[in-house]
PDB file of C-alpha atoms in Angstrom:
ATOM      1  CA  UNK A1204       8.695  18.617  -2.286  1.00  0.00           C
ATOM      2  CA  UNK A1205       7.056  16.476  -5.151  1.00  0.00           C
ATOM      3  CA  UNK A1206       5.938  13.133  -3.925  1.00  0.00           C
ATOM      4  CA  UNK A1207       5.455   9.881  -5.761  1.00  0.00           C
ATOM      5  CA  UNK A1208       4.389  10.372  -9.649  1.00  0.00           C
ATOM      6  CA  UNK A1209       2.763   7.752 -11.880  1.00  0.00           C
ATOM      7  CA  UNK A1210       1.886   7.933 -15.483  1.00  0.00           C
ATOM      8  CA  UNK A1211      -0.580   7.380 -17.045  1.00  0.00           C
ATOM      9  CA  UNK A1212      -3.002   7.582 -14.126  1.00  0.00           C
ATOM     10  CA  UNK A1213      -5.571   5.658 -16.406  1.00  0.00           C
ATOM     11  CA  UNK A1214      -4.665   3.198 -18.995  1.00  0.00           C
ATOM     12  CA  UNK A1215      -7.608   1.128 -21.319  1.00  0.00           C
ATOM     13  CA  UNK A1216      -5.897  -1.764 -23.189  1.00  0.00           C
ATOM     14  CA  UNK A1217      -7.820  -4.551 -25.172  1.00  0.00           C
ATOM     15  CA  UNK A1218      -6.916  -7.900 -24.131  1.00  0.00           C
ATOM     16  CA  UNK A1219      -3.658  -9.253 -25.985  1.00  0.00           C
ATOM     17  CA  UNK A1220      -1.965  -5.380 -25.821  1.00  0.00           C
ATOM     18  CA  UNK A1221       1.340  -4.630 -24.208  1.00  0.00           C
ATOM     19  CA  UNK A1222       1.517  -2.111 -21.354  1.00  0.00           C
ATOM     20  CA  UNK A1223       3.989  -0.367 -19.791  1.00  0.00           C
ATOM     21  CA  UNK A1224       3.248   1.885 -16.260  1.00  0.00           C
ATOM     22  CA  UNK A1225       5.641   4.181 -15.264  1.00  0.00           C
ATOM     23  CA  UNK A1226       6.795   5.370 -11.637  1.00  0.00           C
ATOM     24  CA  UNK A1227       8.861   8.315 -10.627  1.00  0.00           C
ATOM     25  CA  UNK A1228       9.682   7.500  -7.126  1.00  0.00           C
ATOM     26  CA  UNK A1229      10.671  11.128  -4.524  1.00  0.00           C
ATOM     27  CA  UNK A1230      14.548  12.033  -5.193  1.00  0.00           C
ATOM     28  CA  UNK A1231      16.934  10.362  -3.199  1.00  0.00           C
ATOM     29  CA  UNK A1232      14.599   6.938  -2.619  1.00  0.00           C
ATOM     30  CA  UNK A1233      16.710   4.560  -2.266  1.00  0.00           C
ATOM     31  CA  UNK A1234      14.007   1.451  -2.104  1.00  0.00           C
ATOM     32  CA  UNK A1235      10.986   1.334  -4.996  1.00  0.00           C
ATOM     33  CA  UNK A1236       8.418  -0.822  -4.757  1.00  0.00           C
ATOM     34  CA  UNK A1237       5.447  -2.098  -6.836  1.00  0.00           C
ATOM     35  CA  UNK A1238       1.642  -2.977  -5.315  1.00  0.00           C
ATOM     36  CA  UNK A1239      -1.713  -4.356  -7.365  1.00  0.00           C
ATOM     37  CA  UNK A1240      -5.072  -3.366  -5.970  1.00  0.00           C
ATOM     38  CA  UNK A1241      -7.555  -5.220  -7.468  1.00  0.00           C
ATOM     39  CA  UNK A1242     -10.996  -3.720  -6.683  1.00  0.00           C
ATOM     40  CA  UNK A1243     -12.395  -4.065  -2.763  1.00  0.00           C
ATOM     41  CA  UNK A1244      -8.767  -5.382  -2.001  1.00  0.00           C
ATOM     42  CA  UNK A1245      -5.775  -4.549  -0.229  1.00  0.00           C
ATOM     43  CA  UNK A1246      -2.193  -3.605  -1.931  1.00  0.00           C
ATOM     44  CA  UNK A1247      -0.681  -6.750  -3.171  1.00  0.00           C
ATOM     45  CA  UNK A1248       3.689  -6.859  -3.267  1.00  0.00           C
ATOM     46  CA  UNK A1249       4.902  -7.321  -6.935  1.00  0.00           C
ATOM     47  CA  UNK A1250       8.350  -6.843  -6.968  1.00  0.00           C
ATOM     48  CA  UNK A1251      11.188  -4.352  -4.847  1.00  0.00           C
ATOM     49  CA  UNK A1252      13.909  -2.528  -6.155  1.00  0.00           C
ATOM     50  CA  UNK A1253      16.677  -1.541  -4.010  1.00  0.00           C
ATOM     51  CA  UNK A1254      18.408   1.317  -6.258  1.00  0.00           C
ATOM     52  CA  UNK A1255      18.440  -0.450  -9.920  1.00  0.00           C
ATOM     53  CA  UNK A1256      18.989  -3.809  -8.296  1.00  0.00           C
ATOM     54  CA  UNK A1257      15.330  -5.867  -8.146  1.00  0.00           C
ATOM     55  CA  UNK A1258      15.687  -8.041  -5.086  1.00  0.00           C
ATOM     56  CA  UNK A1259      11.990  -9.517  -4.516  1.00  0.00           C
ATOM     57  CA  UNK A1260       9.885 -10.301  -7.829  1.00  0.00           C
ATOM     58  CA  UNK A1261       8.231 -12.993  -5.637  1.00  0.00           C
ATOM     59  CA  UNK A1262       5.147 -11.760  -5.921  1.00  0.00           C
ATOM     60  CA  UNK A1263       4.692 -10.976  -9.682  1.00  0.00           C
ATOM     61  CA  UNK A1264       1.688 -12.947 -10.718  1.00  0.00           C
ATOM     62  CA  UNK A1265       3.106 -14.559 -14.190  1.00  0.00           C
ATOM     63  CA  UNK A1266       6.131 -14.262 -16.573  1.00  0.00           C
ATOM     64  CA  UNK A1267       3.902 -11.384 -18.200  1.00  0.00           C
ATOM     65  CA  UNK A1268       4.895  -8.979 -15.965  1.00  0.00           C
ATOM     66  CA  UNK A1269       8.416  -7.226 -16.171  1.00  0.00           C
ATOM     67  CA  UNK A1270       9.905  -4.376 -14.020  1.00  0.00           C
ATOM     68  CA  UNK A1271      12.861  -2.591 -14.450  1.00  0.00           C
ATOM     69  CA  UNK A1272      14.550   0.414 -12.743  1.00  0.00           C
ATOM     70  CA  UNK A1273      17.977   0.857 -15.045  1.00  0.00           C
ATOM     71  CA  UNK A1274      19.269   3.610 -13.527  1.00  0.00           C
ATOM     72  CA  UNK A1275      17.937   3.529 -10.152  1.00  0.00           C
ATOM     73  CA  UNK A1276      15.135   6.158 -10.505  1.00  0.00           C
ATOM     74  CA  UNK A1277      12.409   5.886 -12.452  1.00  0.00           C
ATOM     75  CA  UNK A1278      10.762   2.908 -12.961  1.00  0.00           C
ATOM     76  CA  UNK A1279       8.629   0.811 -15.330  1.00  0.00           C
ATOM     77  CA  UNK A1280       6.063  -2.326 -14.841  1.00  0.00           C
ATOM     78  CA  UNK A1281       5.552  -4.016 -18.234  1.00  0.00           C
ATOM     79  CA  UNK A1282       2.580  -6.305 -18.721  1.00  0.00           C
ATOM     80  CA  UNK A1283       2.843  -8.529 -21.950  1.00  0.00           C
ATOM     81  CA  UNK A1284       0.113 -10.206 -23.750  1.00  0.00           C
ATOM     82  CA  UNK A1285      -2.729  -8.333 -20.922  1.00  0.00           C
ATOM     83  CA  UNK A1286      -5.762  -9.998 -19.708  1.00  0.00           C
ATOM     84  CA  UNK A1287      -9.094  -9.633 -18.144  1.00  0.00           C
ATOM     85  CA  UNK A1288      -8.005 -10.641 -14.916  1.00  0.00           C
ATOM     86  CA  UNK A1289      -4.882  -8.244 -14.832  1.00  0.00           C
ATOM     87  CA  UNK A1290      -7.055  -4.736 -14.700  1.00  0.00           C
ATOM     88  CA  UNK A1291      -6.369  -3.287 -11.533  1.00  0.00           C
ATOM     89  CA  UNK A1292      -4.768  -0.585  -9.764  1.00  0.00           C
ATOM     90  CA  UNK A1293      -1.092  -0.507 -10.082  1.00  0.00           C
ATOM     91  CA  UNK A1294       0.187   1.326  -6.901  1.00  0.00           C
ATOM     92  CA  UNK A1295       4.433   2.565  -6.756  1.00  0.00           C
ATOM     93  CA  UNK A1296       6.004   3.141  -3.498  1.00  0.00           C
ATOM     94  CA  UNK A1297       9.349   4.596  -2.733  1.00  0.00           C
ATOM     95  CA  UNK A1298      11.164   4.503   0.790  1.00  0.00           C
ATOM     96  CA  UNK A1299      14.376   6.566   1.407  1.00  0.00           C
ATOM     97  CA  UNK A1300      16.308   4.258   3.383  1.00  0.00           C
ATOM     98  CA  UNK A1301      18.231   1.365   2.248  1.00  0.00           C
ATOM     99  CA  UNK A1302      16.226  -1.722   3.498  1.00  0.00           C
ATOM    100  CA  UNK A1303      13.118  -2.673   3.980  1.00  0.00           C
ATOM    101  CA  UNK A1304      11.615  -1.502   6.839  1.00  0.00           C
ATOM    102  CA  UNK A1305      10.989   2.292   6.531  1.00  0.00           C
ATOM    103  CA  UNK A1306       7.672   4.224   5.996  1.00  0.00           C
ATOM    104  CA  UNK A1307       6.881   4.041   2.604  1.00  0.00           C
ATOM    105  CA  UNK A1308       5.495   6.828   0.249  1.00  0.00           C
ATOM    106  CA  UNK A1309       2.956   6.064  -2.930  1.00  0.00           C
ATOM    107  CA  UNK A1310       1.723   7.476  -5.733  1.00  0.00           C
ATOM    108  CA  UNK A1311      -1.543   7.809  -6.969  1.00  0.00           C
ATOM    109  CA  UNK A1312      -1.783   4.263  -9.202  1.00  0.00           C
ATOM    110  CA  UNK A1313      -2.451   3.540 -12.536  1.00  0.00           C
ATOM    111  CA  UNK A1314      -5.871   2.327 -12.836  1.00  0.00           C
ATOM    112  CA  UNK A1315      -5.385  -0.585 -16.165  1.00  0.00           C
ATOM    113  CA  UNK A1316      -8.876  -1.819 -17.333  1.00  0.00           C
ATOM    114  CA  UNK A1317      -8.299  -4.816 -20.155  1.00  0.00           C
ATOM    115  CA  UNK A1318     -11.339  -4.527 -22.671  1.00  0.00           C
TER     116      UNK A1318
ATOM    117  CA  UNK B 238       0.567 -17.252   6.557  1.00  0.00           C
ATOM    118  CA  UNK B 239       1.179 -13.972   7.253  1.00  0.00           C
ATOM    119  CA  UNK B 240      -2.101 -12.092   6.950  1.00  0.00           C
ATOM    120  CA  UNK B 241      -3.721  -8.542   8.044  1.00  0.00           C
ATOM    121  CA  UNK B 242      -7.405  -8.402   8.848  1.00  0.00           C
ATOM    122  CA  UNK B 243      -9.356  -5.768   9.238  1.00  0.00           C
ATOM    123  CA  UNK B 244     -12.749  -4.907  10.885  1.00  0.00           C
ATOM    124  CA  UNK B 245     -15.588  -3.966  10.272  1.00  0.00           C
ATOM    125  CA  UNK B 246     -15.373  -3.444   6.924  1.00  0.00           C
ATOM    126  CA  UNK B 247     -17.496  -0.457   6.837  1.00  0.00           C
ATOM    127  CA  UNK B 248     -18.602   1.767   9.209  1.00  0.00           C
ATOM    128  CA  UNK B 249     -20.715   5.048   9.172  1.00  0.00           C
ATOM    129  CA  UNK B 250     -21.171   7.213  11.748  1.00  0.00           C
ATOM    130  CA  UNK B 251     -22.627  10.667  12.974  1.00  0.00           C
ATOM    131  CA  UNK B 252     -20.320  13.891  12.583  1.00  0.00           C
ATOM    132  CA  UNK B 253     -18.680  14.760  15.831  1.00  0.00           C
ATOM    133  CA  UNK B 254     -18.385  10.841  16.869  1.00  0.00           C
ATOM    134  CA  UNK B 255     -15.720   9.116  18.209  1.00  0.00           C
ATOM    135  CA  UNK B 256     -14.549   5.869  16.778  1.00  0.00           C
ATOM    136  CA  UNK B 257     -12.198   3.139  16.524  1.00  0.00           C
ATOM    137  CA  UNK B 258     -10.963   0.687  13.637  1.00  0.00           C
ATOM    138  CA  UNK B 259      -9.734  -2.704  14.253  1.00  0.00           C
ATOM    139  CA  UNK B 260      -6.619  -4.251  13.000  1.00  0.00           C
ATOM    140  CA  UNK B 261      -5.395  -8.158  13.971  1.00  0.00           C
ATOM    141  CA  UNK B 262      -1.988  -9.511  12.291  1.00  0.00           C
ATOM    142  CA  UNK B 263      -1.032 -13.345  12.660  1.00  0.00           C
ATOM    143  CA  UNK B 264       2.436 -12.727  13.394  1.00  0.00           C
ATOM    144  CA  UNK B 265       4.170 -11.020  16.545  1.00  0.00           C
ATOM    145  CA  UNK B 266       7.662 -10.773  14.643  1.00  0.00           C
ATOM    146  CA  UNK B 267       7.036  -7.590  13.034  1.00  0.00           C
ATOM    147  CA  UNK B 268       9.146  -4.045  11.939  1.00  0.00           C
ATOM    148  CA  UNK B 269       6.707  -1.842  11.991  1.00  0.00           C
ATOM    149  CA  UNK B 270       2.905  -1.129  11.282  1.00  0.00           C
ATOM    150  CA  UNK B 271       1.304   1.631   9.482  1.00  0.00           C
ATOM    151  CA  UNK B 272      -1.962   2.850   8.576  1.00  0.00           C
ATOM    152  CA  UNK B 273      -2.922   4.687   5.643  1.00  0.00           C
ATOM    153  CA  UNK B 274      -5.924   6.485   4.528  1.00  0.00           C
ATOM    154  CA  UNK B 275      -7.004   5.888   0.856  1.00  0.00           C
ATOM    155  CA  UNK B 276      -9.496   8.402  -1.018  1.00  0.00           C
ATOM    156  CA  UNK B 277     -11.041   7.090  -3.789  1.00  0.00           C
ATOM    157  CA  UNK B 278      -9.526   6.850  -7.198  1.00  0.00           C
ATOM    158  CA  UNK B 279      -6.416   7.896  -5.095  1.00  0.00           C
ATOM    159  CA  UNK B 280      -3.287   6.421  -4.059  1.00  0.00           C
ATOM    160  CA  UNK B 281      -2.366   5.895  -0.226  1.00  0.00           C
ATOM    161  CA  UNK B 282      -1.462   8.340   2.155  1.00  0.00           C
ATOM    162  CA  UNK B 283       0.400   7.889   5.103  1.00  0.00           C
ATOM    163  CA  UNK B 284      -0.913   8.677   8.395  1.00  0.00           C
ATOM    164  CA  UNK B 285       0.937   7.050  11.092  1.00  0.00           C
ATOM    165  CA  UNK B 286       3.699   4.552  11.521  1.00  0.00           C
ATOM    166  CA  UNK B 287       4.404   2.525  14.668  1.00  0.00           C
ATOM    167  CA  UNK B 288       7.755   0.892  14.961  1.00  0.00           C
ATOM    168  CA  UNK B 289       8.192  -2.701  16.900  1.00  0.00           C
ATOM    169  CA  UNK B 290       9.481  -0.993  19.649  1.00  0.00           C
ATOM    170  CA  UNK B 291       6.420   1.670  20.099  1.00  0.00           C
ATOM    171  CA  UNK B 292       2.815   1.076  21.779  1.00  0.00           C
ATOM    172  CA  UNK B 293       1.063   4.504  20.313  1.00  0.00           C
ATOM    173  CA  UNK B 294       1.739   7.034  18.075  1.00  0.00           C
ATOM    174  CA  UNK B 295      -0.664  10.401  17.728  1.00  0.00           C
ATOM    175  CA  UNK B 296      -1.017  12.936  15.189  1.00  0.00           C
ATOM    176  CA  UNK B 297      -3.238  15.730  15.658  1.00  0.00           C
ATOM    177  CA  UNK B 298      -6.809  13.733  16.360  1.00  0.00           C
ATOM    178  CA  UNK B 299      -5.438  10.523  15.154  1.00  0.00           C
ATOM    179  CA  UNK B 300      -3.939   7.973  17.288  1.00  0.00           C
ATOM    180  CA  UNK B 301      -2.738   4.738  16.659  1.00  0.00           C
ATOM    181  CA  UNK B 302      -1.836   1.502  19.462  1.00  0.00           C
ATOM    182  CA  UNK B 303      -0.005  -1.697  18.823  1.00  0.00           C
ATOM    183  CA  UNK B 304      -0.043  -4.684  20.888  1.00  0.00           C
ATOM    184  CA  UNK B 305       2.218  -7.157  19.686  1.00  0.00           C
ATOM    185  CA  UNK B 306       1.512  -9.610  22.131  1.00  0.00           C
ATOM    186  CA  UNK B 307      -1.988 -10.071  20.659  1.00  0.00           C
ATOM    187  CA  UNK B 308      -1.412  -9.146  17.201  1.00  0.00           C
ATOM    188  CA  UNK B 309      -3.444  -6.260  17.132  1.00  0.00           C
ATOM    189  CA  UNK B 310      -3.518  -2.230  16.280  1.00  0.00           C
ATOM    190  CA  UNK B 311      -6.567   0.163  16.711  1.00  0.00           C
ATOM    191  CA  UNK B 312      -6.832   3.536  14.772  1.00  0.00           C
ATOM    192  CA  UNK B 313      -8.955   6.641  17.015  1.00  0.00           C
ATOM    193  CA  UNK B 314     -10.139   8.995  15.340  1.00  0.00           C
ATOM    194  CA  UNK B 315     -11.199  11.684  18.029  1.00  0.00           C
ATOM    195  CA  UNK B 316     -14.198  14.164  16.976  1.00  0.00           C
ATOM    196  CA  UNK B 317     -15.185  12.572  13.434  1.00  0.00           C
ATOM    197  CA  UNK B 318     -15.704  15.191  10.384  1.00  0.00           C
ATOM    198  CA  UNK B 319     -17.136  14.590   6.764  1.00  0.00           C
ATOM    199  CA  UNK B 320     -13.480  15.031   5.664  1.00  0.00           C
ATOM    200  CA  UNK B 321     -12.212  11.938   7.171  1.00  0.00           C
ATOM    201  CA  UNK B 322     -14.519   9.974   5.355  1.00  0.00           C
ATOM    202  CA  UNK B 323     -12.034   7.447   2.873  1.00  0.00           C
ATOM    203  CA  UNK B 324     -10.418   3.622   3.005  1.00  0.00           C
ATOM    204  CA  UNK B 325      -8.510   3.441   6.043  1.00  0.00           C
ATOM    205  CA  UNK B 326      -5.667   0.641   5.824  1.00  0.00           C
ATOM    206  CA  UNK B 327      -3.967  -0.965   7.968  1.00  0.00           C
ATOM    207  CA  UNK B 328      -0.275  -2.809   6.650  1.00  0.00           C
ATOM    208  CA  UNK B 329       2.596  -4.554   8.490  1.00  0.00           C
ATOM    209  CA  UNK B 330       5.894  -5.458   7.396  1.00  0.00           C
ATOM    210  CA  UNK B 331       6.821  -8.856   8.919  1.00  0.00           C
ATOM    211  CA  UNK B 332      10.332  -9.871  10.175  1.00  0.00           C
ATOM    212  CA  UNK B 333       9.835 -13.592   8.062  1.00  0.00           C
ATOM    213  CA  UNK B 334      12.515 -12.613   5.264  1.00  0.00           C
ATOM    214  CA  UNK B 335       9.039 -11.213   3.274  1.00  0.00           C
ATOM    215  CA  UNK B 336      10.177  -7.774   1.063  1.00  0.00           C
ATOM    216  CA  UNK B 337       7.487  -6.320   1.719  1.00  0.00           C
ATOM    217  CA  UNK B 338       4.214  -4.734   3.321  1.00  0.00           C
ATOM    218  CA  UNK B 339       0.989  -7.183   4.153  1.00  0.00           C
ATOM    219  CA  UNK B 340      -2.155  -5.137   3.975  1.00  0.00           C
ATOM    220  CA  UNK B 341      -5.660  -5.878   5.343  1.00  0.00           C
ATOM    221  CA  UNK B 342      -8.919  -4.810   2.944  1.00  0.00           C
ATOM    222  CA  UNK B 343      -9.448  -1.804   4.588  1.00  0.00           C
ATOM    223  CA  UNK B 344     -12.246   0.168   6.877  1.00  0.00           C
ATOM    224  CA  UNK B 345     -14.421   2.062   4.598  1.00  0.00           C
ATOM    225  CA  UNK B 346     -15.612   5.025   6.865  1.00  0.00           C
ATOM    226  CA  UNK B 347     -18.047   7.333   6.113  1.00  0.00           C
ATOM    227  CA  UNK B 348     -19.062  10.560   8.455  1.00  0.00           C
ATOM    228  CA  UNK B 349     -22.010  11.953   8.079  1.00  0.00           C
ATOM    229  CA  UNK B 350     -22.828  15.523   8.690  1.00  0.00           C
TER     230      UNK B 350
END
């Protein structure tokens, strides 16, 4: 079956532009979750969706960022205002079970160089 | 603080090899731990998944330990080929109230024919 789908998989924005990234997790997933990979790094957690409910934002790095997930499917990482030091690769994840703790799937990113 | 370390941080080796990559975690309270290969320019994929209550898990010439005890996981690969050559990561959900997976920097591996 499909697997985790991201758009656009690249995404150039001069500094001061407004972005929005877009996730469509596998059918069914319950859980949704969002990752930054900055270059040489690990994954780092921005924020988890349990169907359209966003439980964790801890980790979103400023008031910039926004995520939503209306309807409990697709969903979309804003970035307001972008800077230098946000270009990275946003990485979506989607889990089937309700909770945390279960294997998670990704997508392929959205790679977001600010110019 | 909960963190995932990883080591070396690259390692090359001859076609046919066997090898092993190195993961320590700071915290024995944990779900689960899972290691994922990453190509580049690519997102993550899956490879195996080792619940709290496992020691191994194997799939095909990949196999995977966890020793909570000491805070550590090892990834063999068995009878290295140019194709496994990627990112491999290593990530581990903690049991502190945390949403989410912790992920070391990765093993960049490269095989070469």
């Amino acid at each position: 079956g499909a697997g985790v789908s991201q758009s656009p998989r690249y995404k150039v924005a001069k500094r001061g532009q407004d972005v929005a990234l877009r996730c469509d997790p596998i059918s069914g997933h319950v859980s949704l979750f969002w990752y930054q990979q900055a270059l040489g790094q690990g994954p780092e957690f921005l924020t988890y969706f349990q169907n359209e409910a966003q439980l964790d934002k801890s980790g979103l790095p400023s008031d910039r960022f926004f995520a939503e997930r209306p309807e409990g499917s697709v969903s979309t990482l804003k970035i307001q205002r972008t800077q230098q030091e946000d270009s990275a690769v946003y990485l979506c994840a989607s889990s089937s079970r309700q909770g945390i703790a279960y294997e998670q799937y990704f997508g392929p990113g959205t790679r977001l160089t600010v110019t | 603080k909960q963190e995932v370390t990883q080591i070396p941080a690259a390692l090359s080796v001859p076609e046919g090899e066997n090898l092993v990559l190195n993961c320590s975690f700071t915290d024995s309270a944990i779900y689960n731990l899972q290691w994922f290969r990453q190509d580049p320019g690519k997102g993550l994929t899956s490879l195996l998944l080792i619940q709290s209550s496992q020691r191994e898990q194997t799939s095909g010439r990949l196999n995977a330990s966890l020793d909570k005890s000491s805070g550590r996981s090892t990834l063999y690969i068995a009878a290295s080929q140019p194709g496994d050559s990627a990112t491999y990561l290593c990530a581990v959900f903690y049991m502190s109230g945390a949403n989410n997976l912790f992920f070391g920097t990765g093993t960049r591996l490269t095989v070469i024919p």
